[in-house]
Short mmCIF file of C-alpha atoms in Angstrom, two decimals:
data_model
loop_
_atom_site.label_atom_id
_atom_site.label_comp_id
_atom_site.label_asym_id
_atom_site.label_seq_id
_atom_site.Cartn_x
_atom_site.Cartn_y
_atom_site.Cartn_z
CA MET G 1 -67.55 -26.66 33.93
CA ARG G 2 -65.54 -29.37 32.03
CA THR G 3 -66.80 -27.72 28.70
CA VAL G 4 -65.96 -24.17 29.89
CA ASN G 5 -62.45 -25.08 30.93
CA SER G 6 -61.82 -27.13 27.72
CA ILE G 7 -62.87 -24.12 25.69
CA LYS G 8 -60.55 -21.78 27.63
CA ASN G 9 -57.70 -24.23 27.22
CA ILE G 10 -58.34 -24.54 23.44
CA TYR G 11 -58.78 -20.84 22.88
CA ILE G 12 -55.65 -19.52 24.69
CA THR G 13 -53.42 -22.36 23.39
CA ILE G 14 -54.51 -21.65 19.77
CA LEU G 15 -54.15 -17.82 20.09
CA SER G 16 -50.69 -18.35 21.63
CA GLN G 17 -49.65 -20.76 18.89
CA VAL G 18 -50.84 -18.56 16.04
CA ILE G 19 -48.68 -15.68 17.38
CA ILE G 20 -45.66 -17.91 17.95
CA THR G 21 -46.09 -19.71 14.65
CA LEU G 22 -45.97 -16.26 12.67
CA LEU G 23 -42.83 -15.34 14.55
CA GLY G 24 -41.41 -18.78 14.15
CA PHE G 25 -41.59 -18.49 10.38
CA ILE G 26 -39.64 -15.19 10.56
CA SER G 27 -37.19 -16.74 12.93
CA ARG G 28 -36.57 -19.83 10.60
CA LYS G 29 -35.94 -17.61 7.58
CA VAL G 30 -33.49 -15.44 9.57
CA PHE G 31 -31.84 -18.66 10.89
CA LEU G 32 -31.34 -20.05 7.33
CA ASP G 33 -30.05 -16.87 5.99
CA SER G 34 -27.59 -16.40 8.90
CA LEU G 35 -26.35 -19.91 9.54
CA GLY G 36 -27.60 -22.32 6.76
CA THR G 37 -29.13 -25.81 6.60
CA GLU G 38 -26.25 -27.55 8.37
CA TYR G 39 -27.16 -25.91 11.68
CA LEU G 40 -30.82 -26.66 11.13
CA GLY G 41 -29.60 -30.34 10.93
CA VAL G 42 -27.77 -29.92 14.17
CA ASN G 43 -30.90 -28.49 15.89
CA GLY G 44 -32.98 -31.51 14.72
CA LEU G 45 -30.33 -34.18 15.46
CA LEU G 46 -29.64 -32.96 19.05
CA THR G 47 -33.33 -32.75 19.72
CA ASN G 48 -33.75 -36.27 18.70
CA VAL G 49 -30.71 -37.50 20.72
CA LEU G 50 -31.77 -35.78 23.88
CA SER G 51 -35.39 -37.09 23.41
CA MET G 52 -33.82 -40.51 23.66
CA LEU G 53 -32.40 -39.67 27.02
CA SER G 54 -35.84 -38.54 28.07
CA LEU G 55 -36.91 -42.18 27.94
CA VAL G 56 -35.44 -42.56 31.39
CA GLU G 57 -38.54 -40.71 32.57
CA GLY G 58 -40.44 -43.85 31.87
CA GLY G 59 -43.97 -42.43 31.84
CA ILE G 60 -43.85 -41.27 35.49
CA GLY G 61 -45.43 -37.96 34.57
CA LEU G 62 -48.27 -39.41 32.65
CA SER G 63 -49.04 -42.08 35.38
CA ILE G 64 -48.99 -39.46 38.20
CA THR G 65 -51.19 -36.94 36.17
CA TYR G 66 -53.78 -39.77 35.75
CA ASN G 67 -53.74 -40.23 39.53
CA PHE G 68 -54.37 -36.52 39.99
CA TYR G 69 -57.97 -36.61 38.56
CA LYS G 70 -59.78 -38.26 41.32
CA PRO G 71 -58.29 -36.35 44.32
CA LEU G 72 -58.79 -33.12 42.46
CA ALA G 73 -62.37 -33.94 41.80
CA GLU G 74 -62.88 -34.88 45.46
CA ASN G 75 -60.76 -31.81 46.74
CA ASN G 76 -58.47 -34.37 48.52
CA GLU G 77 -55.61 -31.97 49.24
CA LYS G 78 -53.52 -34.40 51.20
CA LYS G 79 -53.46 -36.91 48.32
CA VAL G 80 -52.61 -34.13 45.77
CA ILE G 81 -49.79 -33.00 48.06
CA ALA G 82 -48.51 -36.60 48.49
CA LEU G 83 -48.48 -37.02 44.60
CA VAL G 84 -46.74 -33.71 44.00
CA GLN G 85 -44.09 -34.46 46.68
CA LEU G 86 -43.45 -37.87 45.16
CA TYR G 87 -43.31 -36.40 41.65
CA LYS G 88 -40.85 -33.67 42.65
CA LYS G 89 -38.51 -36.23 44.33
CA LEU G 90 -38.55 -38.54 41.39
CA TYR G 91 -37.88 -35.77 38.85
CA GLY G 92 -34.97 -34.51 40.79
CA ILE G 93 -33.39 -37.86 40.65
CA LEU G 94 -34.22 -38.08 36.87
CA ALA G 95 -32.57 -34.68 36.12
CA ILE G 96 -29.35 -35.92 37.66
CA ALA G 97 -29.54 -39.36 35.89
CA ILE G 98 -30.12 -37.72 32.58
CA PHE G 99 -27.14 -35.34 33.03
CA VAL G 100 -24.89 -38.37 33.77
CA LEU G 101 -26.28 -40.21 30.69
CA SER G 102 -25.64 -37.10 28.56
CA LEU G 103 -22.01 -37.18 29.62
CA ALA G 104 -21.74 -40.92 28.66
CA LEU G 105 -23.34 -40.32 25.26
CA TYR G 106 -21.21 -37.41 24.16
CA PRO G 107 -18.23 -39.44 22.85
CA PHE G 108 -20.55 -41.21 20.40
CA LEU G 109 -21.97 -38.04 19.01
CA GLY G 110 -19.57 -37.84 16.05
CA TYR G 111 -20.71 -41.26 14.74
CA LEU G 112 -24.26 -39.93 14.29
CA MET G 113 -23.14 -36.99 12.19
CA ASN G 114 -22.53 -38.06 8.56
CA ASP G 115 -21.17 -34.61 7.56
CA GLY G 116 -21.28 -32.52 10.70
CA SER G 117 -17.57 -32.31 11.43
CA GLU G 118 -17.38 -28.64 10.16
CA ILE G 119 -19.62 -27.34 12.99
CA PRO G 120 -17.46 -25.62 15.51
CA TRP G 121 -17.89 -25.74 19.25
CA MET G 122 -20.04 -28.87 18.97
CA GLY G 123 -19.32 -30.03 22.53
CA LEU G 124 -20.52 -26.59 23.96
CA ILE G 125 -23.52 -26.65 21.71
CA TYR G 126 -24.50 -30.21 22.96
CA PHE G 127 -24.23 -29.32 26.62
CA ILE G 128 -26.34 -26.16 26.25
CA PHE G 129 -29.01 -28.48 24.84
CA VAL G 130 -28.44 -30.82 27.85
CA ILE G 131 -28.93 -27.93 30.32
CA LYS G 132 -32.18 -26.89 28.78
CA ASN G 133 -33.37 -30.48 28.77
CA MET G 134 -32.63 -30.78 32.56
CA ILE G 135 -34.34 -27.60 33.38
CA SER G 136 -37.55 -28.81 31.93
CA TYR G 137 -37.76 -31.32 34.76
CA LEU G 138 -37.41 -28.82 37.63
CA ASN G 139 -41.14 -27.79 37.90
CA ALA G 140 -42.76 -30.78 35.99
CA HIS G 141 -44.74 -31.79 39.06
CA LYS G 142 -46.52 -28.32 39.09
CA TRP G 143 -47.27 -28.44 35.28
CA SER G 144 -48.90 -31.88 35.59
CA LEU G 145 -51.03 -30.70 38.58
CA ILE G 146 -52.50 -27.60 36.91
CA ASN G 147 -53.02 -29.36 33.60
CA ALA G 148 -54.90 -32.25 35.36
CA ASP G 149 -56.98 -29.50 37.02
CA GLN G 150 -57.89 -28.19 33.63
CA LYS G 151 -56.23 -24.77 34.31
CA GLY G 152 -53.57 -25.05 31.76
CA TYR G 153 -54.69 -21.84 30.05
CA VAL G 154 -53.39 -19.96 33.25
CA LEU G 155 -49.95 -20.76 32.42
CA ALA G 156 -50.47 -20.54 28.64
CA ARG G 157 -50.86 -16.69 28.90
CA TYR G 158 -47.50 -16.28 30.58
CA ASN G 159 -45.84 -18.87 28.28
CA LEU G 160 -47.02 -16.74 25.32
CA ILE G 161 -45.14 -13.70 26.66
CA PHE G 162 -42.02 -15.69 27.37
CA ASN G 163 -42.14 -17.39 24.03
CA LEU G 164 -42.46 -14.07 22.33
CA LEU G 165 -39.50 -12.85 24.26
CA ILE G 166 -37.35 -15.91 23.30
CA THR G 167 -38.25 -15.75 19.70
CA ILE G 168 -37.71 -12.02 19.33
CA SER G 169 -34.41 -12.28 21.25
CA LYS G 170 -33.08 -15.09 19.12
CA ILE G 171 -34.03 -13.17 15.85
CA ILE G 172 -32.17 -10.10 17.11
CA ILE G 173 -29.08 -12.14 18.09
CA LEU G 174 -28.96 -13.79 14.61
CA VAL G 175 -29.36 -10.52 12.80
CA TRP G 176 -26.70 -8.76 14.81
CA THR G 177 -24.17 -11.52 15.45
CA ASN G 178 -24.83 -14.70 13.43
CA ASN G 179 -23.70 -16.45 16.52
CA TYR G 180 -25.40 -19.82 17.13
CA ILE G 181 -23.92 -20.30 20.60
CA LEU G 182 -25.25 -16.91 21.90
CA TYR G 183 -28.56 -17.72 20.13
CA LEU G 184 -28.82 -20.83 22.38
CA ILE G 185 -27.62 -19.18 25.64
CA VAL G 186 -30.19 -16.43 25.42
CA GLU G 187 -32.90 -19.19 24.85
CA VAL G 188 -31.76 -21.04 27.97
CA VAL G 189 -31.60 -18.00 30.17
CA ILE G 190 -35.20 -16.94 29.41
CA PHE G 191 -36.34 -20.50 29.67
CA ILE G 192 -34.98 -20.63 33.26
CA ILE G 193 -36.86 -17.27 34.10
CA GLN G 194 -40.04 -18.82 32.62
CA ASN G 195 -39.78 -21.97 34.76
CA LEU G 196 -39.22 -19.91 37.88
CA TRP G 197 -42.10 -17.61 37.12
CA ASN G 198 -44.56 -20.35 36.23
CA GLY G 199 -43.62 -22.16 39.40
CA LYS G 200 -44.54 -19.10 41.35
CA VAL G 201 -47.85 -18.90 39.65
CA VAL G 202 -48.76 -22.46 40.48
CA ASN G 203 -47.58 -22.03 44.09
CA GLU G 204 -50.06 -19.02 44.41
CA ARG G 205 -52.99 -20.95 42.89
CA TYR G 206 -52.44 -24.02 45.03
CA PRO G 207 -51.14 -22.61 48.30
CA TYR G 208 -51.49 -25.96 50.13
CA LEU G 209 -48.47 -27.13 48.06
CA LYS G 210 -46.28 -25.15 50.41
CA SER G 211 -47.01 -27.55 53.27
CA LYS G 212 -43.84 -28.81 55.00
CA GLU G 213 -45.55 -31.85 56.29
CA LYS G 214 -44.67 -35.07 54.45
CA TYR G 215 -47.54 -37.24 53.07
CA GLY G 216 -47.27 -40.91 51.92
CA ILE G 217 -48.98 -42.58 49.07
CA ASP G 218 -51.42 -45.30 49.93
CA TYR G 219 -50.50 -48.91 48.93
CA GLU G 220 -53.09 -49.09 46.12
CA THR G 221 -52.10 -45.87 44.39
CA LYS G 222 -48.34 -46.83 44.75
CA ASN G 223 -48.90 -50.25 43.29
CA ASN G 224 -50.84 -48.66 40.43
CA LEU G 225 -48.01 -46.18 39.80
CA ILE G 226 -45.42 -49.03 39.71
CA ILE G 227 -47.46 -50.99 37.30
CA ASN G 228 -48.14 -48.03 34.97
CA ILE G 229 -44.62 -46.65 35.10
CA LYS G 230 -43.30 -50.02 33.98
CA ALA G 231 -45.73 -50.24 31.16
CA LEU G 232 -45.27 -46.63 30.04
CA PHE G 233 -41.41 -47.09 30.06
CA LEU G 234 -41.95 -49.66 27.37
CA HIS G 235 -44.49 -47.39 25.51
CA ASN G 236 -42.00 -44.53 25.49
CA ILE G 237 -39.20 -46.64 24.05
CA GLY G 238 -41.58 -47.80 21.30
CA THR G 239 -42.87 -44.26 20.63
CA TYR G 240 -39.43 -42.84 20.54
CA CYS G 241 -38.13 -45.53 18.10
CA VAL G 242 -41.07 -44.86 15.80
CA PHE G 243 -41.34 -41.16 15.97
CA GLY G 244 -38.08 -39.88 17.51
CA THR G 245 -35.37 -41.53 15.46
CA ASP G 246 -35.95 -40.05 12.00
CA ASN G 247 -33.36 -37.31 12.30
CA ILE G 248 -30.80 -39.66 13.77
CA LEU G 249 -31.28 -42.18 10.80
CA ILE G 250 -31.18 -39.38 8.23
CA SER G 251 -28.03 -37.90 9.68
CA THR G 252 -26.48 -41.31 9.85
CA PHE G 253 -27.62 -42.78 6.48
CA VAL G 254 -28.19 -39.66 4.32
CA SER G 255 -26.72 -36.46 5.53
CA LEU G 256 -26.84 -33.75 8.10
CA LYS G 257 -28.02 -31.32 5.34
CA ALA G 258 -31.04 -33.67 4.60
CA VAL G 259 -32.02 -33.29 8.25
CA GLY G 260 -31.97 -29.49 7.76
CA LEU G 261 -34.17 -29.73 4.70
CA TYR G 262 -36.62 -32.16 6.31
CA SER G 263 -36.80 -29.79 9.37
CA ASN G 264 -38.44 -27.21 7.23
CA TYR G 265 -41.29 -29.73 6.53
CA THR G 266 -41.40 -30.71 10.14
CA MET G 267 -41.52 -27.11 11.39
CA ILE G 268 -44.49 -26.37 9.20
CA ILE G 269 -46.24 -29.57 9.95
CA GLY G 270 -45.38 -29.28 13.67
CA GLN G 271 -46.64 -25.67 13.89
CA LEU G 272 -49.84 -26.76 12.20
CA SER G 273 -50.12 -29.65 14.64
CA SER G 274 -49.62 -27.39 17.48
CA LEU G 275 -52.62 -25.33 16.24
CA LEU G 276 -54.67 -28.53 15.89
CA THR G 277 -53.84 -30.63 18.87
CA PRO G 278 -55.33 -28.17 21.52
CA VAL G 279 -58.70 -29.04 20.10
CA VAL G 280 -58.18 -32.60 21.23
CA ASN G 281 -55.71 -32.03 24.09
CA GLY G 282 -57.74 -29.20 25.35
CA VAL G 283 -60.26 -31.65 26.43
CA GLY G 284 -57.77 -34.21 27.54
CA ALA G 285 -58.12 -33.38 31.29
CA SER G 286 -61.91 -33.26 30.79
CA VAL G 287 -61.82 -36.79 29.37
CA GLY G 288 -60.03 -38.00 32.48
CA ASN G 289 -62.77 -36.31 34.68
CA LEU G 290 -65.47 -37.73 32.35
CA ILE G 291 -64.24 -41.24 32.62
CA ALA G 292 -63.89 -40.97 36.31
CA ILE G 293 -67.55 -39.78 37.01
CA GLU G 294 -69.70 -40.53 33.99
CA GLY G 295 -71.22 -43.72 32.55
CA LYS G 296 -69.80 -45.64 29.60
CA ASN G 297 -72.55 -44.69 27.18
CA ARG G 298 -72.06 -40.90 27.87
CA THR G 299 -68.34 -41.45 27.54
CA TYR G 300 -68.66 -43.13 24.27
CA ASP G 301 -70.99 -40.41 22.89
CA ILE G 302 -68.38 -37.86 23.66
CA PHE G 303 -65.62 -39.90 22.01
CA LYS G 304 -67.63 -40.07 18.80
CA VAL G 305 -67.86 -36.22 18.86
CA ILE G 306 -64.13 -35.85 19.48
CA ASN G 307 -63.27 -38.51 16.80
CA LEU G 308 -65.31 -36.76 14.09
CA VAL G 309 -63.94 -33.36 15.09
CA ASN G 310 -60.34 -34.87 14.87
CA PHE G 311 -60.95 -36.48 11.50
CA TRP G 312 -62.32 -33.19 10.17
CA ILE G 313 -59.35 -31.27 11.37
CA TYR G 314 -56.68 -33.67 10.13
CA SER G 315 -58.42 -34.42 6.82
CA LEU G 316 -58.67 -30.62 6.09
CA SER G 317 -55.09 -30.17 7.24
CA SER G 318 -53.78 -33.01 5.00
CA ILE G 319 -55.58 -31.57 2.01
CA PHE G 320 -54.36 -28.11 2.81
CA LEU G 321 -50.70 -29.34 3.18
CA ILE G 322 -50.66 -31.38 0.01
CA ASN G 323 -51.63 -28.22 -1.95
CA LEU G 324 -49.75 -25.60 -0.06
CA LEU G 325 -46.77 -26.87 1.85
CA GLU G 326 -44.17 -27.02 -0.95
CA PRO G 327 -45.27 -23.79 -2.72
CA PHE G 328 -45.11 -22.09 0.68
CA ILE G 329 -41.55 -23.31 1.36
CA GLU G 330 -40.48 -21.93 -2.10
CA TRP G 331 -42.14 -18.62 -1.41
CA TRP G 332 -40.85 -18.48 2.14
CA LEU G 333 -37.33 -19.73 1.89
CA GLY G 334 -36.54 -19.82 -1.87
CA GLU G 335 -35.92 -22.62 -4.37
CA GLY G 336 -33.75 -25.65 -3.87
CA LEU G 337 -34.98 -26.64 -0.46
CA LEU G 338 -37.64 -29.21 -1.30
CA LEU G 339 -37.59 -32.97 -0.75
CA ASP G 340 -38.64 -35.14 -3.67
CA ARG G 341 -42.36 -35.54 -4.15
CA PHE G 342 -42.57 -39.16 -3.19
CA THR G 343 -40.84 -38.50 0.14
CA PHE G 344 -43.24 -35.60 0.74
CA MET G 345 -46.21 -37.90 0.20
CA ILE G 346 -45.00 -40.44 2.65
CA VAL G 347 -44.42 -37.60 5.32
CA LEU G 348 -48.08 -36.49 4.79
CA VAL G 349 -49.38 -40.02 5.13
CA ASN G 350 -47.61 -40.36 8.51
CA PHE G 351 -48.93 -36.97 9.62
CA TYR G 352 -52.44 -38.14 8.86
CA ILE G 353 -52.17 -41.62 10.46
CA SER G 354 -50.62 -40.10 13.57
CA GLY G 355 -53.26 -37.38 13.93
CA MET G 356 -56.01 -39.90 13.44
CA ARG G 357 -54.73 -41.76 16.49
CA GLY G 358 -55.31 -38.73 18.76
CA PRO G 359 -58.69 -39.45 20.17
CA ILE G 360 -57.94 -43.22 20.87
CA ASN G 361 -54.66 -42.25 22.54
CA THR G 362 -56.37 -39.59 24.55
CA PHE G 363 -59.05 -41.91 26.00
CA LYS G 364 -56.60 -44.70 26.45
CA SER G 365 -54.15 -42.61 28.62
CA LYS G 366 -56.82 -40.75 30.56
CA ALA G 367 -58.50 -44.13 31.39
CA GLY G 368 -55.08 -45.28 32.71
CA ILE G 369 -54.82 -48.26 30.17
CA PHE G 370 -51.11 -48.71 30.02
CA SER G 371 -50.21 -52.18 31.06
CA PRO G 372 -52.31 -54.51 28.70
CA ASP G 373 -50.41 -53.47 25.62
CA LYS G 374 -47.03 -52.65 27.14
CA TYR G 375 -45.02 -54.89 24.78
CA VAL G 376 -46.84 -53.73 21.53
CA PRO G 377 -44.72 -50.53 21.26
CA LEU G 378 -41.52 -52.68 21.26
CA VAL G 379 -42.78 -54.86 18.50
CA GLU G 380 -43.84 -51.65 16.62
CA ALA G 381 -40.43 -50.10 17.20
CA THR G 382 -38.61 -53.24 16.01
CA LEU G 383 -40.78 -53.33 12.84
CA ASN G 384 -40.29 -49.63 12.26
CA LEU G 385 -36.43 -49.65 12.68
CA GLY G 386 -36.14 -52.86 10.70
CA ALA G 387 -38.27 -51.62 7.78
CA SER G 388 -36.50 -48.19 7.79
CA LEU G 389 -33.01 -49.77 7.65
CA ILE G 390 -34.01 -52.01 4.81
CA LEU G 391 -36.00 -49.49 2.79
CA VAL G 392 -33.50 -46.72 3.16
CA ARG G 393 -31.12 -48.79 0.89
CA TYR G 394 -33.79 -48.88 -1.92
CA PHE G 395 -35.74 -45.68 -1.55
CA GLY G 396 -33.24 -43.34 0.31
CA LEU G 397 -34.79 -40.78 2.48
CA ALA G 398 -38.40 -41.91 1.74
CA GLY G 399 -37.56 -45.32 2.99
CA ILE G 400 -36.89 -44.15 6.50
CA PHE G 401 -40.47 -42.64 6.57
CA MET G 402 -41.98 -45.65 5.02
CA GLY G 403 -40.87 -47.72 7.98
CA THR G 404 -42.92 -45.39 10.17
CA THR G 405 -45.96 -45.92 7.94
CA ILE G 406 -45.76 -49.64 7.96
CA SER G 407 -45.26 -50.18 11.74
CA SER G 408 -47.99 -47.56 12.51
CA LEU G 409 -50.63 -49.41 10.35
CA ALA G 410 -49.45 -52.85 11.44
CA MET G 411 -49.69 -52.38 15.19
CA PRO G 412 -51.22 -49.48 17.25
CA VAL G 413 -54.11 -48.68 14.97
CA TRP G 414 -55.39 -52.07 15.75
CA THR G 415 -54.32 -52.75 19.32
CA GLN G 416 -54.95 -49.30 20.96
CA SER G 417 -58.49 -49.05 19.53
CA LYS G 418 -59.45 -52.42 20.66
CA LEU G 419 -58.30 -51.69 24.14
CA VAL G 420 -60.30 -48.54 24.45
CA TYR G 421 -63.44 -50.01 22.85
CA ASN G 422 -63.33 -53.08 25.16
CA HIS G 423 -62.24 -51.52 28.40
CA VAL G 424 -63.69 -48.01 28.30
CA PHE G 425 -66.81 -48.41 26.22
CA ASN G 426 -67.59 -52.15 26.39
CA LYS G 427 -68.24 -52.12 22.70
CA SER G 428 -66.99 -53.96 19.64
CA VAL G 429 -64.11 -52.24 17.93
CA PHE G 430 -65.68 -53.01 14.50
CA GLU G 431 -67.58 -49.74 14.65
CA TYR G 432 -64.32 -47.84 14.97
CA PHE G 433 -62.67 -49.62 12.05
CA LYS G 434 -65.66 -49.07 9.96
CA SER G 435 -65.66 -45.26 10.57
CA TYR G 436 -61.83 -45.17 10.20
CA VAL G 437 -61.98 -46.72 6.72
CA PHE G 438 -64.84 -44.44 5.79
CA PHE G 439 -62.80 -41.46 6.90
CA ILE G 440 -59.75 -42.43 4.96
CA GLY G 441 -61.77 -42.97 1.77
CA LEU G 442 -63.56 -39.56 2.21
CA THR G 443 -60.14 -37.89 2.70
CA LEU G 444 -58.71 -39.37 -0.40
CA LEU G 445 -61.89 -38.53 -2.46
CA VAL G 446 -62.30 -34.94 -1.30
CA GLY G 447 -58.52 -34.43 -1.46
CA ALA G 448 -58.33 -35.52 -5.05
CA GLY G 449 -61.20 -33.24 -5.98
CA VAL G 450 -59.77 -30.18 -4.15
CA THR G 451 -56.40 -30.82 -5.65
CA ILE G 452 -57.82 -30.87 -9.22
CA LEU G 453 -59.66 -27.60 -8.49
CA CYS G 454 -56.46 -25.96 -7.06
CA THR G 455 -54.46 -27.07 -10.20
CA LYS G 456 -57.09 -25.84 -12.64
CA LEU G 457 -58.20 -22.62 -11.06
CA VAL G 458 -54.67 -21.44 -9.75
CA PRO G 459 -52.13 -21.89 -12.48
CA TRP G 460 -49.97 -19.12 -11.25
CA SER G 461 -47.46 -18.96 -8.37
CA GLY G 462 -46.58 -16.59 -5.57
CA PHE G 463 -48.27 -15.35 -2.42
CA SER G 464 -51.70 -14.71 -4.13
CA ALA G 465 -51.60 -18.26 -5.40
CA LEU G 466 -51.14 -19.42 -1.79
CA LEU G 467 -54.13 -17.37 -0.70
CA ALA G 468 -56.30 -18.62 -3.57
CA LYS G 469 -55.28 -22.29 -3.06
CA GLY G 470 -55.90 -21.93 0.73
CA LEU G 471 -59.34 -20.51 0.28
CA ILE G 472 -60.28 -23.38 -2.18
CA CYS G 473 -59.01 -25.99 0.42
CA VAL G 474 -60.89 -24.47 3.35
CA ILE G 475 -64.12 -23.55 1.68
CA VAL G 476 -64.63 -26.64 -0.50
CA THR G 477 -63.62 -29.15 2.11
CA ASN G 478 -65.69 -27.65 4.91
CA LEU G 479 -68.70 -27.17 2.88
CA THR G 480 -68.49 -30.85 1.71
CA TYR G 481 -68.07 -32.28 5.19
CA LEU G 482 -70.76 -29.87 6.56
CA PHE G 483 -73.14 -31.27 3.88
CA ILE G 484 -72.23 -34.97 4.71
CA PHE G 485 -72.27 -34.73 8.58
CA PHE G 486 -74.64 -31.87 9.37
CA ARG G 487 -77.58 -34.14 10.42
CA THR G 488 -75.41 -36.47 12.55
CA LYS G 489 -75.83 -36.54 16.33
CA GLU G 490 -72.19 -35.47 16.81
CA VAL G 491 -72.61 -32.27 14.85
CA GLN G 492 -75.87 -31.54 16.49
CA TYR G 493 -74.17 -31.97 19.96
CA LEU G 494 -71.39 -29.41 18.89
CA TRP G 495 -74.04 -26.97 17.71
CA GLY G 496 -75.77 -27.33 21.17
CA VAL G 497 -72.52 -26.57 22.87
CA PHE G 498 -71.49 -23.56 20.72
CA ARG G 499 -74.91 -22.00 19.97
CA PRO G 500 -75.22 -20.27 23.30
CA MET G 501 -71.83 -18.62 22.77
CA PHE G 502 -72.77 -17.47 19.23
CA ASN G 503 -75.98 -16.08 20.51
CA LYS G 504 -74.27 -14.34 23.27
CA MET G 505 -71.65 -12.77 20.81
CA LYS G 506 -74.53 -11.80 18.47
CA TYR G 507 -76.42 -10.14 21.36
CA LYS G 508 -73.30 -8.14 22.33
CA LEU G 509 -72.82 -6.97 18.67
CA LEU G 510 -76.34 -5.98 18.17
CA ARG G 511 -77.01 -4.40 21.72
CA ILE G 512 -77.37 -0.65 21.58
CA ASP G 513 -76.02 0.90 24.78
#
């Protein structure tokens, strides 16, 4: 059942994201043509600023989600209700706190915008972002429950419809009016309707949530929550400082326009990541269930499978991006919207490093390991900000991203993997480091070979060149990795999982009614 639910989650999420991605590229083109790069910069800056306010959440959601796994597996409805009631109460308080903090932060917004004084109605724009941010907390307790129960695909189908409606509506607004504020208002209104509808769906699936009776949390669970929330608050601060401050630093030390240019890269990389992460995240709840009921050896075997799949995906994606991302931007949006090559390479390195952390992060969070390394993210954040502030003086925009590279390699790659291997698997972390170095070397070697082939075989430009290079990247990389890994236990395990589905599909195709 874990495998079936994981596949359903992965399938519906990827399908939804493919459709949204295609519309997203159209929407971005219309946005740029209608409003320009400065408004793209405003989008990126305000998203980062409000992400900072979300630090108040302090990891409550992740901690409570972790505590859902066992009562869901045991059908302990009373404990599930107790957790949902607590979660709802906490997030109501948080929504109010975040609104108050948003009011306090507003007077300082101008200091973060190096050249954003020409943007009209900035105050109204800011508070529309604030309202949408608050709305996301209203049904957060229900999203955590259904995701922990491995039924996220149920909401994903409806989210696809609402996301299509939002994207198409925003495109129409921009084409007809060029009005950025109306663009934001339409998005918020549909987002409110989406939250109300999804809340109704969850209530129907878990009717016992309507219980008026109040349930308390036992001392052990409450104590565990307090410890984890304290630890996750520090983790969230560190994560935000490393990954959430780039646009603020760019806007402050470079320009708002540079934020807009960078946002084109982050949009493409982000859309690609949203297609990739379901493969790992789709089994996230399964990992929590796996750790709760299976032995350490079985858990470790599944980790190795996920780790190989994760490497394969992010290695292929990095090779794909280095050959196609910039030519795609020029074909899609036109010339003059590229970052310098060195900055682009650093951005890709960070994408690869961050992606490779996925399986370790998944097993760490699903095992509830939050407290042992609670101060590490603060050290990482200090190192990241310090390095970025120094290097931006010498390398400009690239220096900001180099700070992320340095801090990521210096801290979490070592500490998180050691915790998972010691606490979850009871094994030496040396095996992980050995495979990590091997994977990096393989990515560099195969990437260099594929890039040479793309350069030699596709000397022209345009859409046909993108297709040709894409085929080279996909075919050569996959065949190479299939040749290298085909006989491993991990690939044989995957073949055993997917072979029945392939046979079933083949039977349906060949069956004569």
